[in-house]
């Protein structure tokens, strides 16, 4: 009888301990680009509470928390004072509560990189109240669509030359000119 809790503890300990090592090589396509002013003000710790309209992007279980309809908009432009640099984020998120059940959420986020690269993310989420009394417990599910667009219309030519000296003096000299 005493062996079951010990075995369960060991299995959970090793499973949770090894998970970061197995997932560390997996890079998600849905990166945190800094969506939402409040989550960024919390230094990324917002994922732990996710209790407003930013919840669908950070933690889908948070879609079940707000008791009223909420929406948020964000626009951010990086390096705004630099000429010729147009790096920007646009973000919209909305949460609609369903009484005694949870809530539904949707968001759209886009990253624009100097008109050379665009990334759009559309997310639909659902959050459920699993336990409404203290301690509260919420669950959630998120379905995301990611679109990448590369806008590169120039043709590029590279020129290179390698000079190998005589066999008695092994000297290699290479010249390269890129992006002619």
Coordinates of C-alpha atoms in Angstrom, one line a residue:
X1 CA 0.0 0.0 0.0
X2 CA 2.8 2.4 0.8
X3 CA 4.6 1.6 -2.4
X4 CA 2.0 3.2 -4.7
X5 CA 2.5 6.8 -3.5
X6 CA 6.2 6.4 -3.7
X7 CA 6.0 5.0 -7.2
X8 CA 3.6 7.7 -8.3
X9 CA 5.9 10.4 -6.8
X10 CA 9.0 9.0 -8.6
X11 CA 7.2 8.7 -11.9
X12 CA 5.9 12.3 -11.6
X13 CA 9.2 13.6 -10.4
X14 CA 11.2 12.1 -13.3
X15 CA 8.5 13.0 -15.9
X16 CA 8.4 16.6 -14.8
X17 CA 12.1 16.8 -14.4
X18 CA 12.9 15.4 -17.8
X19 CA 10.2 17.3 -19.7
X20 CA 12.2 20.6 -20.0
X21 CA 15.2 18.7 -21.5
X22 CA 13.1 17.0 -24.1
X23 CA 11.2 20.1 -25.0
X24 CA 14.2 22.4 -25.0
X25 CA 15.1 21.5 -28.6
X26 CA 11.6 22.1 -29.9
X27 CA 11.1 25.7 -30.9
X28 CA 7.5 26.8 -31.2
X29 CA 6.3 28.8 -34.2
X30 CA 4.1 30.9 -31.9
X31 CA 6.7 33.1 -30.3
X32 CA 6.0 35.7 -27.6
X33 CA 6.6 38.9 -29.4
X34 CA 5.3 41.1 -26.5
X35 CA 1.6 40.9 -26.9
X36 CA -0.4 43.1 -24.5
X37 CA 0.7 46.0 -22.3
X38 CA -0.3 44.3 -19.0
X39 CA 1.4 41.0 -19.7
X40 CA 4.6 42.8 -20.7
X41 CA 4.4 45.0 -17.6
X42 CA 4.3 41.8 -15.5
X43 CA 7.5 40.6 -17.2
X44 CA 5.8 37.6 -18.8
X45 CA 4.4 36.3 -15.5
X46 CA 0.8 37.1 -16.8
X47 CA 0.5 33.4 -17.9
X48 CA 0.0 32.5 -14.2
X49 CA -3.2 34.7 -13.9
X50 CA -4.4 35.4 -17.4
X51 CA -7.6 37.0 -16.1
X52 CA -8.4 39.6 -18.7
X53 CA -8.8 40.0 -22.5
X54 CA -5.1 39.1 -23.0
X55 CA -5.8 35.6 -21.7
X56 CA -6.4 33.9 -25.1
X57 CA -2.8 34.7 -26.2
X58 CA -1.1 33.8 -23.0
X59 CA -3.1 31.0 -21.4
X60 CA -6.4 29.7 -22.9
X61 CA -7.7 28.6 -19.4
X62 CA -7.8 32.4 -18.7
X63 CA -10.7 32.8 -21.1
X64 CA -12.9 31.3 -18.5
X65 CA -12.1 33.8 -15.8
X66 CA -13.5 37.2 -16.9
X67 CA -17.1 37.7 -15.7
X68 CA -17.8 40.4 -18.3
X69 CA -17.0 41.0 -22.0
X70 CA -13.5 42.4 -22.5
X71 CA -11.4 43.5 -25.4
X72 CA -7.9 44.9 -25.9
X73 CA -6.0 46.5 -28.7
X74 CA -2.3 47.2 -29.0
X75 CA 0.0 48.7 -31.5
X76 CA 3.7 49.0 -31.0
X77 CA 6.4 50.2 -33.3
X78 CA 10.0 49.3 -32.5
X79 CA 12.9 51.8 -33.2
X80 CA 10.4 54.4 -34.3
X81 CA 13.1 57.1 -34.5
X82 CA 15.2 55.3 -37.0
X83 CA 14.8 56.2 -40.6
X84 CA 13.8 53.3 -42.9
X85 CA 13.0 50.9 -40.0
X86 CA 9.4 49.6 -39.8
X87 CA 9.1 46.9 -37.2
X88 CA 5.7 46.8 -35.7
X89 CA 3.2 44.7 -33.7
X90 CA -0.6 44.8 -33.9
X91 CA -2.8 42.9 -31.6
X92 CA -6.5 42.5 -30.9
X93 CA -8.1 40.1 -28.4
X94 CA -11.6 39.6 -27.1
X95 CA -13.2 37.4 -24.4
X96 CA -16.9 36.6 -24.1
X97 CA -18.1 35.0 -20.9
X98 CA -20.6 32.2 -20.7
X99 CA -22.3 32.2 -17.3
X100 CA -21.4 29.3 -15.0
X101 CA -19.5 27.6 -17.9
X102 CA -16.4 29.7 -18.7
X103 CA -15.8 31.8 -21.8
X104 CA -14.8 32.0 -25.4
X105 CA -11.9 34.1 -26.7
X106 CA -10.4 35.1 -30.0
X107 CA -7.3 37.1 -30.9
X108 CA -5.4 38.3 -33.9
X109 CA -1.7 39.3 -33.8
X110 CA 0.6 40.4 -36.5
X111 CA 4.3 41.2 -36.7
X112 CA 5.6 43.3 -39.6
X113 CA 9.3 43.4 -40.3
X114 CA 10.2 46.2 -42.7
X115 CA 7.7 45.0 -45.3
X116 CA 10.1 42.0 -45.9
X117 CA 8.5 39.6 -43.4
X118 CA 5.0 39.4 -42.0
X119 CA 3.6 37.0 -39.4
X120 CA -0.1 36.6 -38.7
X121 CA -1.5 34.6 -35.8
X122 CA -5.2 33.9 -35.4
X123 CA -6.3 32.1 -32.2
X124 CA -9.6 30.8 -31.0
X125 CA -9.8 29.7 -27.3
X126 CA -12.3 28.3 -24.9
X127 CA -11.9 28.4 -21.1
X128 CA -13.9 26.4 -18.6
X129 CA -14.6 26.7 -15.0
X130 CA -13.6 23.3 -13.6
X131 CA -14.0 24.3 -9.9
X132 CA -15.8 27.6 -9.0
X133 CA -15.1 27.7 -5.3
X134 CA -11.7 28.2 -3.5
X135 CA -9.3 27.1 -4.8
X136 CA -10.5 28.0 -8.3
X137 CA -9.5 25.8 -11.2
X138 CA -9.9 26.6 -14.9
X139 CA -9.1 24.6 -18.0
X140 CA -8.7 25.7 -21.6
X141 CA -8.1 24.8 -25.2
X142 CA -6.6 27.0 -27.9
X143 CA -6.5 26.5 -31.7
X144 CA -4.1 28.7 -33.6
X145 CA -3.4 29.4 -37.2
X146 CA 0.0 30.9 -38.2
X147 CA 0.8 32.5 -41.5
X148 CA 4.3 33.6 -42.6
X149 CA 4.9 35.8 -45.7
X150 CA 8.2 36.7 -47.1
X151 CA 8.4 39.7 -49.4
X152 CA 11.7 39.7 -51.2
X153 CA 11.6 40.9 -54.8
X154 CA 15.2 41.6 -55.6
X155 CA 17.5 39.3 -57.5
X156 CA 20.9 38.7 -55.9
X157 CA 24.2 37.7 -57.5
X158 CA 27.3 36.6 -55.6
X159 CA 30.8 36.6 -56.9
X160 CA 33.7 34.6 -55.4
X161 CA 37.2 33.5 -56.3
X162 CA 39.6 31.1 -54.5
X163 CA 43.3 31.2 -55.2
X164 CA 45.3 28.1 -54.2
X165 CA 49.1 28.6 -54.4
X166 CA 51.7 26.0 -55.5
X167 CA 51.8 22.7 -53.6
X168 CA 55.1 23.5 -51.8
X169 CA 53.5 26.6 -50.1
X170 CA 50.0 25.7 -48.9
X171 CA 48.4 29.1 -49.0
X172 CA 44.7 29.6 -49.6
X173 CA 43.4 33.0 -50.4
X174 CA 39.7 33.6 -51.1
X175 CA 37.8 36.6 -52.2
X176 CA 34.1 37.0 -52.1
X177 CA 31.7 39.8 -52.9
X178 CA 28.1 39.2 -51.9
X179 CA 24.8 40.8 -52.9
X180 CA 25.9 42.5 -56.1

